[in-house]
Tab-separated table of C-alpha atoms (C1' of nucleotides) in Angstrom:
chain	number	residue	atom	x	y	z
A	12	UNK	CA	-31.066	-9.458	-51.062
A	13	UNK	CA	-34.255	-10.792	-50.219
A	14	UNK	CA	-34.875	-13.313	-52.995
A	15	UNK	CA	-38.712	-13.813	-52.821
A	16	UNK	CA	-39.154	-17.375	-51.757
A	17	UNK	CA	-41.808	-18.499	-49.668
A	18	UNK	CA	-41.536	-20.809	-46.832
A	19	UNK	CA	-44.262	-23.246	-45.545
A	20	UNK	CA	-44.375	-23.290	-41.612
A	21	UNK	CA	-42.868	-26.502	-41.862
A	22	UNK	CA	-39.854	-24.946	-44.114
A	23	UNK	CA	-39.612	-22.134	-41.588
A	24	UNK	CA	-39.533	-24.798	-38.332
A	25	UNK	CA	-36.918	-26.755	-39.782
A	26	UNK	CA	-34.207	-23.666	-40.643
A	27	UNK	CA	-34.870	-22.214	-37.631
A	28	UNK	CA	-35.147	-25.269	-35.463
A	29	UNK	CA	-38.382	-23.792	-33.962
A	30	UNK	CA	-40.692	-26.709	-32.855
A	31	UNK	CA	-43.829	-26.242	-35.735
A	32	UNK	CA	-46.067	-25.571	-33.376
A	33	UNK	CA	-44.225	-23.423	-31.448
A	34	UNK	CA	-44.557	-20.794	-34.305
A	35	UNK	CA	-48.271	-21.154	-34.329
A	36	UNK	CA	-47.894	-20.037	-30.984
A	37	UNK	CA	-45.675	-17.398	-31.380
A	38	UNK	CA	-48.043	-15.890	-34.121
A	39	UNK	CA	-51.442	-16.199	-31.918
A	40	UNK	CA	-49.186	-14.053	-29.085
A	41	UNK	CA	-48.279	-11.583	-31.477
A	42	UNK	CA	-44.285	-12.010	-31.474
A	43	UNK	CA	-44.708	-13.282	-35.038
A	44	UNK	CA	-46.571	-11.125	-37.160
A	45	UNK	CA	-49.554	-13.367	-39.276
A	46	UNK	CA	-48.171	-14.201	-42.496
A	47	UNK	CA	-49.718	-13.774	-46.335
A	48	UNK	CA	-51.703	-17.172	-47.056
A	49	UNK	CA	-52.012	-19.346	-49.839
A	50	UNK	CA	-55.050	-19.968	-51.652
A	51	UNK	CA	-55.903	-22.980	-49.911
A	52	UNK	CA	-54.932	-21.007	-46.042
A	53	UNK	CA	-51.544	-22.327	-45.926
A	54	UNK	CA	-49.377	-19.982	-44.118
A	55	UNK	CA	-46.647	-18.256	-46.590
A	56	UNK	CA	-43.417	-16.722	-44.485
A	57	UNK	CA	-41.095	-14.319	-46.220
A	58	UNK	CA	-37.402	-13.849	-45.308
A	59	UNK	CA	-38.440	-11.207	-42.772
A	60	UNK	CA	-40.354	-13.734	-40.944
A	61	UNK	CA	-37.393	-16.390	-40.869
A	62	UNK	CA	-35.195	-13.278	-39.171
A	63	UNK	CA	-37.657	-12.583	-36.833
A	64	UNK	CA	-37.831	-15.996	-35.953
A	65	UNK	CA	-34.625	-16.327	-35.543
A	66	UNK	CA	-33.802	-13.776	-33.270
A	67	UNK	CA	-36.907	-14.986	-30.988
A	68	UNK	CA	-35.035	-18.095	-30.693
A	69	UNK	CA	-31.742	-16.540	-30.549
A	70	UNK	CA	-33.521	-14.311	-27.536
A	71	UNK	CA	-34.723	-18.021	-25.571
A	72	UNK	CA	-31.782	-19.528	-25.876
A	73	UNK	CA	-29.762	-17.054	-24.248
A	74	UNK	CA	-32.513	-17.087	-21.110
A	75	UNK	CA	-34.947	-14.119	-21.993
A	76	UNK	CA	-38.503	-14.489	-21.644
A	77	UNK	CA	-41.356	-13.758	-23.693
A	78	UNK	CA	-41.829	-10.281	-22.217
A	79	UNK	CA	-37.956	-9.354	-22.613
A	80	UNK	CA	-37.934	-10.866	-26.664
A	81	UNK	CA	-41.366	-8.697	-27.050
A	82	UNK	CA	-39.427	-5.452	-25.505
A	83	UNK	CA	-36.430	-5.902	-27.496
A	84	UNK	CA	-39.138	-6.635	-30.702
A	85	UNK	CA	-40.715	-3.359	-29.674
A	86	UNK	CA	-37.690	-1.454	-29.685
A	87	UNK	CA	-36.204	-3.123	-32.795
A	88	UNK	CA	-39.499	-2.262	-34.729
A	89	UNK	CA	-40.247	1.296	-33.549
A	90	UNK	CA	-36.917	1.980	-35.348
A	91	UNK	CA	-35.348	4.431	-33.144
A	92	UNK	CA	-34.050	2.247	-29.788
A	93	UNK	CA	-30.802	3.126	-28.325
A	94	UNK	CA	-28.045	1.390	-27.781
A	95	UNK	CA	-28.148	2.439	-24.120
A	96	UNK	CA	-31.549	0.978	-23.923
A	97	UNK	CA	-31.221	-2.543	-25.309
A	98	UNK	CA	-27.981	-2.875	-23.026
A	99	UNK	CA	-29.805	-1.731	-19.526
A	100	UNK	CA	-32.320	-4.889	-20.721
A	101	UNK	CA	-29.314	-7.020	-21.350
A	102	UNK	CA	-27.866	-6.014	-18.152
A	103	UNK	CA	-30.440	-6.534	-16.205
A	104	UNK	CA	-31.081	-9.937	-17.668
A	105	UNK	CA	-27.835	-10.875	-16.955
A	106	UNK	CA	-27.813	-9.856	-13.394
A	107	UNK	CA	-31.003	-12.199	-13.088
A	108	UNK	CA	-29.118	-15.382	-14.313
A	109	UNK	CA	-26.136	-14.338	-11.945
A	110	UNK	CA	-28.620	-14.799	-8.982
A	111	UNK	CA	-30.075	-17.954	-10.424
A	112	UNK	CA	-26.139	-19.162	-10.830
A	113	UNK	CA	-25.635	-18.285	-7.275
A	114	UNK	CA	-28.925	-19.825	-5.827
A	115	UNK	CA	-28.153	-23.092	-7.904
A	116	UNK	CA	-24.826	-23.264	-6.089
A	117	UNK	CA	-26.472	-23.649	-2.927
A	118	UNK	CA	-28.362	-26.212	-3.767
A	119	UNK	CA	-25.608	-28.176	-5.279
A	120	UNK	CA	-23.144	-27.612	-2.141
A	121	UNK	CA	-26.183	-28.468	0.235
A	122	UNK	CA	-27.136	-31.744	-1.939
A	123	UNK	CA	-23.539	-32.428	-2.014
A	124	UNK	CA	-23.021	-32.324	1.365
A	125	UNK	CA	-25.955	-34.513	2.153
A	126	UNK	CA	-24.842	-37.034	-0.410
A	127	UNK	CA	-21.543	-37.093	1.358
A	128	UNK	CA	-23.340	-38.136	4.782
A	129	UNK	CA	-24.842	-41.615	3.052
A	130	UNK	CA	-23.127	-44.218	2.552
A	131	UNK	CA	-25.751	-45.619	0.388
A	132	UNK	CA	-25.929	-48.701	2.389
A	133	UNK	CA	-29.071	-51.118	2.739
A	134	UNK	CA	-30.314	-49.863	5.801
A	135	UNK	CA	-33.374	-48.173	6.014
A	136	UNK	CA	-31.931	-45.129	8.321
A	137	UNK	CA	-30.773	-42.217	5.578
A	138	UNK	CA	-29.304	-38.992	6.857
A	139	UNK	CA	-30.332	-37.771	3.507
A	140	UNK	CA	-34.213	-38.165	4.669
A	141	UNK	CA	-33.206	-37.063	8.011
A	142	UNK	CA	-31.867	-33.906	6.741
A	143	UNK	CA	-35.178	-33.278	4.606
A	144	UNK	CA	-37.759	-34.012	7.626
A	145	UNK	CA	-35.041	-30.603	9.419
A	146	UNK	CA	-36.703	-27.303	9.369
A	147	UNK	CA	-34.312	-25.304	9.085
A	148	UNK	CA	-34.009	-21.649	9.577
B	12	UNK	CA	-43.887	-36.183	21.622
B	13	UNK	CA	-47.348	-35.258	19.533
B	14	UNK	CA	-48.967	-32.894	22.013
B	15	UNK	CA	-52.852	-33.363	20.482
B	16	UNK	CA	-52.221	-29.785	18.770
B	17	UNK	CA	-54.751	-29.451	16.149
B	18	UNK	CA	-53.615	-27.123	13.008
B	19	UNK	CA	-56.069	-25.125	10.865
B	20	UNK	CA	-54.652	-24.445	6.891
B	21	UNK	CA	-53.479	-21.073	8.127
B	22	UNK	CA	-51.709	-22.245	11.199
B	23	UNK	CA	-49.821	-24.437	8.986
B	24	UNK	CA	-49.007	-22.615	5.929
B	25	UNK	CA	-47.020	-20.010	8.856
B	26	UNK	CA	-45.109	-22.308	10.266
B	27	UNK	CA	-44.300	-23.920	6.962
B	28	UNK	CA	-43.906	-21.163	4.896
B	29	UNK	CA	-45.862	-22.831	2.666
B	30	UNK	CA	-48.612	-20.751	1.181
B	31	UNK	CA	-52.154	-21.545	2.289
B	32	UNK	CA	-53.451	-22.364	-1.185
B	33	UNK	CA	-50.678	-24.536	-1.831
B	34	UNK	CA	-51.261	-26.818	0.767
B	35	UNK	CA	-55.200	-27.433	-0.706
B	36	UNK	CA	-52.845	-28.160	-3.932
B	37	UNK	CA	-51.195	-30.525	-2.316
B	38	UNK	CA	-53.556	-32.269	-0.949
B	39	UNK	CA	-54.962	-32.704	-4.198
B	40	UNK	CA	-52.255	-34.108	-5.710
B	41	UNK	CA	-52.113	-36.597	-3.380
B	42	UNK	CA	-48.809	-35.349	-1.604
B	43	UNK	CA	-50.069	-34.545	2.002
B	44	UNK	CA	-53.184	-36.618	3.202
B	45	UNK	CA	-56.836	-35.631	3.573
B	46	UNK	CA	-56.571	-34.301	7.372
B	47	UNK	CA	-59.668	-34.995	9.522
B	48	UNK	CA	-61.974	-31.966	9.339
B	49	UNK	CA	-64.011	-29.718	11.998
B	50	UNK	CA	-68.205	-30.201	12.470
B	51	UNK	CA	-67.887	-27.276	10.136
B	52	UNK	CA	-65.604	-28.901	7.794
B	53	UNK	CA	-62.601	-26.826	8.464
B	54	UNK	CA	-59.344	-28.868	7.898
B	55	UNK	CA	-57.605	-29.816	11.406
B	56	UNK	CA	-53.794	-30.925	11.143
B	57	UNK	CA	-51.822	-32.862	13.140
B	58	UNK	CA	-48.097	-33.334	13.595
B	59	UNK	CA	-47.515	-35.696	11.061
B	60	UNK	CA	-49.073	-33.307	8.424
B	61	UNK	CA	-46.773	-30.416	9.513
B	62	UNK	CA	-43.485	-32.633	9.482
B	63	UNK	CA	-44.228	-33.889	5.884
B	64	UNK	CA	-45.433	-30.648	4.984
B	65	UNK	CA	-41.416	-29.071	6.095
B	66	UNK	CA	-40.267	-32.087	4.049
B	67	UNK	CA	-41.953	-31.428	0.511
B	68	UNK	CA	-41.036	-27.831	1.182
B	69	UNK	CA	-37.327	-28.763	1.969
B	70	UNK	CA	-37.410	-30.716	-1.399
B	71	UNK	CA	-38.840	-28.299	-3.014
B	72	UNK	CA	-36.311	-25.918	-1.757
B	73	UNK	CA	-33.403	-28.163	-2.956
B	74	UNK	CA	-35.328	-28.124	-6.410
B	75	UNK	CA	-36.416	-31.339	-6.388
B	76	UNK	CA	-39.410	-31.736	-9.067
B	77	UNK	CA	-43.156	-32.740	-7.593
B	78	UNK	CA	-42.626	-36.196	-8.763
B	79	UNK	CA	-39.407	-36.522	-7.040
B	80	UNK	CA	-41.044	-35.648	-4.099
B	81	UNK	CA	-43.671	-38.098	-4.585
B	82	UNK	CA	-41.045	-40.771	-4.965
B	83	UNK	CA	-39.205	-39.883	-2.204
B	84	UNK	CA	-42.258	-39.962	-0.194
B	85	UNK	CA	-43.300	-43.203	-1.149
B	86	UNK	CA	-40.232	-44.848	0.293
B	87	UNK	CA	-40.457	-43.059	3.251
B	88	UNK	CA	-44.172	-44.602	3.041
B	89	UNK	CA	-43.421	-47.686	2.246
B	90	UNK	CA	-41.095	-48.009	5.170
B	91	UNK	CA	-38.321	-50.373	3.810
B	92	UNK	CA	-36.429	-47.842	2.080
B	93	UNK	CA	-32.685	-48.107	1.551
B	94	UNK	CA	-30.169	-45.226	2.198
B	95	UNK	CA	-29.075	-46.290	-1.977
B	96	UNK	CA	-32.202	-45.896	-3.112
B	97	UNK	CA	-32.127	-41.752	-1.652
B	98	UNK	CA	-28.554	-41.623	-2.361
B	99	UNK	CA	-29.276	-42.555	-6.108
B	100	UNK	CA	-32.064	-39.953	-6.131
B	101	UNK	CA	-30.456	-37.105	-4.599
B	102	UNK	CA	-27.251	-37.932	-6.323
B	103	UNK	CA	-29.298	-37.760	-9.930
B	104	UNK	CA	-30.971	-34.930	-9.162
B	105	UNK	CA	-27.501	-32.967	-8.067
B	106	UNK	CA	-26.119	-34.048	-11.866
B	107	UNK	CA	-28.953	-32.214	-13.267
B	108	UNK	CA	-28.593	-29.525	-11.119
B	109	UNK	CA	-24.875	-29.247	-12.024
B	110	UNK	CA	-26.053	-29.631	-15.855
B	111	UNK	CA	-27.667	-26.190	-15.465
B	112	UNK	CA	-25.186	-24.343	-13.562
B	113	UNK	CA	-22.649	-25.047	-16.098
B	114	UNK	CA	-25.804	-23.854	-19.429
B	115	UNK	CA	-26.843	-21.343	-16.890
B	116	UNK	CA	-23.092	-19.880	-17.061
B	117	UNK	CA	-22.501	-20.483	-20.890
B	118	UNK	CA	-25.325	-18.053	-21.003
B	119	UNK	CA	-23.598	-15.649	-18.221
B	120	UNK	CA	-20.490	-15.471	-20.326
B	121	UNK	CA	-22.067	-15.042	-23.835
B	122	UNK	CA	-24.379	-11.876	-22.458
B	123	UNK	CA	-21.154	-10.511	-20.842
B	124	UNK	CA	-19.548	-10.442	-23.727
B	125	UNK	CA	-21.930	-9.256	-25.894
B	126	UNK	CA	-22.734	-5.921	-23.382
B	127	UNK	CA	-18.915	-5.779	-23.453
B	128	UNK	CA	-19.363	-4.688	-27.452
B	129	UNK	CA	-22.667	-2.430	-26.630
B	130	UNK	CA	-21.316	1.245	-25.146
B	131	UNK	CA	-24.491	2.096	-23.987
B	132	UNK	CA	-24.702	5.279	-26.232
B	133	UNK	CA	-27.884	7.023	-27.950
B	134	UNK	CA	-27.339	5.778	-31.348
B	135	UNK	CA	-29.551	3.313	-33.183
B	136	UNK	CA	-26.870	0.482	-33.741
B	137	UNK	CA	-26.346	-1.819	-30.861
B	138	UNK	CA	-24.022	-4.688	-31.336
B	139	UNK	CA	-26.206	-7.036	-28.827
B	140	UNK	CA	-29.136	-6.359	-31.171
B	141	UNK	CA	-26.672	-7.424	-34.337
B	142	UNK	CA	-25.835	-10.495	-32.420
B	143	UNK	CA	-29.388	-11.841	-31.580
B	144	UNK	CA	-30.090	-11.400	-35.263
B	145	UNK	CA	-27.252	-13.826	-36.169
B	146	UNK	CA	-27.739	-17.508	-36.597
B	147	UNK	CA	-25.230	-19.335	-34.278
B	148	UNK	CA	-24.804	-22.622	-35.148
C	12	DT	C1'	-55.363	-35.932	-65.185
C	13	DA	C1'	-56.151	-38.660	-61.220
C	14	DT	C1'	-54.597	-39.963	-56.869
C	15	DA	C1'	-51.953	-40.842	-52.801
C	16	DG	C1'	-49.923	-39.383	-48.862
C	17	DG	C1'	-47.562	-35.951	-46.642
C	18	DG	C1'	-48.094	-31.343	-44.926
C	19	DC	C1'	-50.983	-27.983	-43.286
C	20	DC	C1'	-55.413	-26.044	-41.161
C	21	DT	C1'	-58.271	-25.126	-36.789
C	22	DG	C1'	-59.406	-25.502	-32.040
C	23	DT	C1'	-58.557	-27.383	-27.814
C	24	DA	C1'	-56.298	-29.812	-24.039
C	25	DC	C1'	-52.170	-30.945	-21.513
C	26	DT	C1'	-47.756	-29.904	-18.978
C	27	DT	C1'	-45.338	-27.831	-13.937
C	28	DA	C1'	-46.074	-25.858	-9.728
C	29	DC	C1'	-48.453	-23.124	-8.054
C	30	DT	C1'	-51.521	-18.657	-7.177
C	31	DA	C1'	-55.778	-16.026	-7.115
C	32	DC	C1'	-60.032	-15.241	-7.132
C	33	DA	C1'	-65.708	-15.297	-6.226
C	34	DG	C1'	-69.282	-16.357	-3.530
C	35	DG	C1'	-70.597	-18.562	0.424
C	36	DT	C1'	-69.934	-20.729	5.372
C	37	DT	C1'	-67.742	-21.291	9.929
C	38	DC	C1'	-65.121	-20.035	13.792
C	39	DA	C1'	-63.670	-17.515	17.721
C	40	DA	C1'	-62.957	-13.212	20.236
C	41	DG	C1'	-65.270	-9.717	22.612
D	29	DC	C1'	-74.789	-12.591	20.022
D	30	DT	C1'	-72.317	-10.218	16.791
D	31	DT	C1'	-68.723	-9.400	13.704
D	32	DG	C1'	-64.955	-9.942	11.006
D	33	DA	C1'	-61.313	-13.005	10.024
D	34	DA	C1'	-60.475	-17.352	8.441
D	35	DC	C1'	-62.045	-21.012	6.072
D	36	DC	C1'	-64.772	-23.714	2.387
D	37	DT	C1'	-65.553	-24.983	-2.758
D	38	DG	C1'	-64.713	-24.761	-7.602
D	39	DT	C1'	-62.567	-22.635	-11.233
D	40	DA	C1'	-59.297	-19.879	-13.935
D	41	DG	C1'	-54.983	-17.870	-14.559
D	42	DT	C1'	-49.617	-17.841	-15.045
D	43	DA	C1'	-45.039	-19.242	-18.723
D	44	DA	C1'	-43.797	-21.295	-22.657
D	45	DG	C1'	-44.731	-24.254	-25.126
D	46	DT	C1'	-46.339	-29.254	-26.895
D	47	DA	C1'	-49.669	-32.553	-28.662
D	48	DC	C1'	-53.340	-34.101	-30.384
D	49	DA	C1'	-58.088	-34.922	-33.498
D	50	DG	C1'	-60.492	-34.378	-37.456
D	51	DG	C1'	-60.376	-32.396	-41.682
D	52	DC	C1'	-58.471	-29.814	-45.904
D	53	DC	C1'	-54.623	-28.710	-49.260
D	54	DC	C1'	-50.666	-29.429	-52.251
D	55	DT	C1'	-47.712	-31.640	-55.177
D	56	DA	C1'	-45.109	-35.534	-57.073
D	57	DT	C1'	-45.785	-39.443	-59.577
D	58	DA	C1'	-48.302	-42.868	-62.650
DNA sequence: TATAGGGCCTGTACTTACTACAGGTTCAAG
DNA sequence: CTTGAACCTGTAGTAAGTACAGGCCCTATA
């Protein structure tokens, strides 16, 4: 039940773990809609805002960008997404972080293997520099 | 041996790969030297330019940050560099790497098995949408 | 009720590593 | 000599925030 308490920004950054500016920021780009004010201006979130928030968080953490959270926010708020829909995002999402996975495995068996060929001695030859002046294709 | 070749931007930027407007970016961060220039003013690269131009890009490629390069450059530079010195950088620089293979697959497995839940069907409930809404703590 | 000091307000600038113009000049091939 | 590609400069844009400065508000305590 949504118990009507309002939260200050700085209430709302510190449940959700949301840097406080960060949800200034969030609001001027239209993920977060602008919240009732105070009186004085001071910014007065509802329950539906701390949700929101959290899933945009939720959203980051797991890799998705700005665009992708704003899709799923789209769908989630015109009312009638589809399973099917959210999941091709998800999907597709996930097959971008298995190429980033793959691509960062490269790199580590390449800067492995060049570690391997230094003995980290104190002479001023390196096969590690060698190996970066290369071109190599 | 340096044949005399003289290298305009676009000359370089092919045989680097690098693109053309990223070399003038360069340049201006102080990573590849101000090359003599033409009566005209047209930049004219040499040999050196184009071998530490394949070296930031080689960094670069490994995913070594700007100021990495910069560093690595300097000792280069500075000509008394030890093999330890590189050896520490690289080897630094392959922990981090590592570091975000293994978030970069905490991620893979958590969207897996969240479309694992999701069928993919027409109706408006979708279990991935259920889980981004939950705090995870 | 007065006040102190923390929290909030706004706008703007900075970050990384480029990329993309606009508007003008130079170069080189024919 | 012409013409069109390539180059020149400065500036602005990208993602996703973060970090101020300078000023106002809010509330707990005396």
């Amino acid at each position: 039940m949504s118990n009507g308490r309002r939260l200050t920004r700085g209430k709302l950054s510190k449940l959700t773990g949301c840097n406080i500016e960060t949800i200034r920021y969030y609001e001027r780009i239209g993920l977060l809609p602008e919240p009732p004010r105070s009186a004085g201006g001071h910014r007065l979130y509802a329950e539906d805002h701390l949700k929101r928030l959290v899933f945009i968080r939720r959203c980051r953490e797991l890799g998705f960008s700005l665009e992708e959270v704003r899709a799923f926010l789209a769908l989630v708020d015109g009312g009638k997404y589809t399973c099917g829909e959210v999941k091709t995002l998800t999907l597709h999402h996930l097959q971008s972080i298995r190429e980033k996975i793959a691509d960062m495995r490269r790199l580590e068996r390449t800067l492995a293997e060049m570690s391997a060929q230094c003995d980290g001695g104190t002479v001023p030859e390196c096969p590690i520099i060698d190996a970066l002046f290369e071109t190599r294709l």
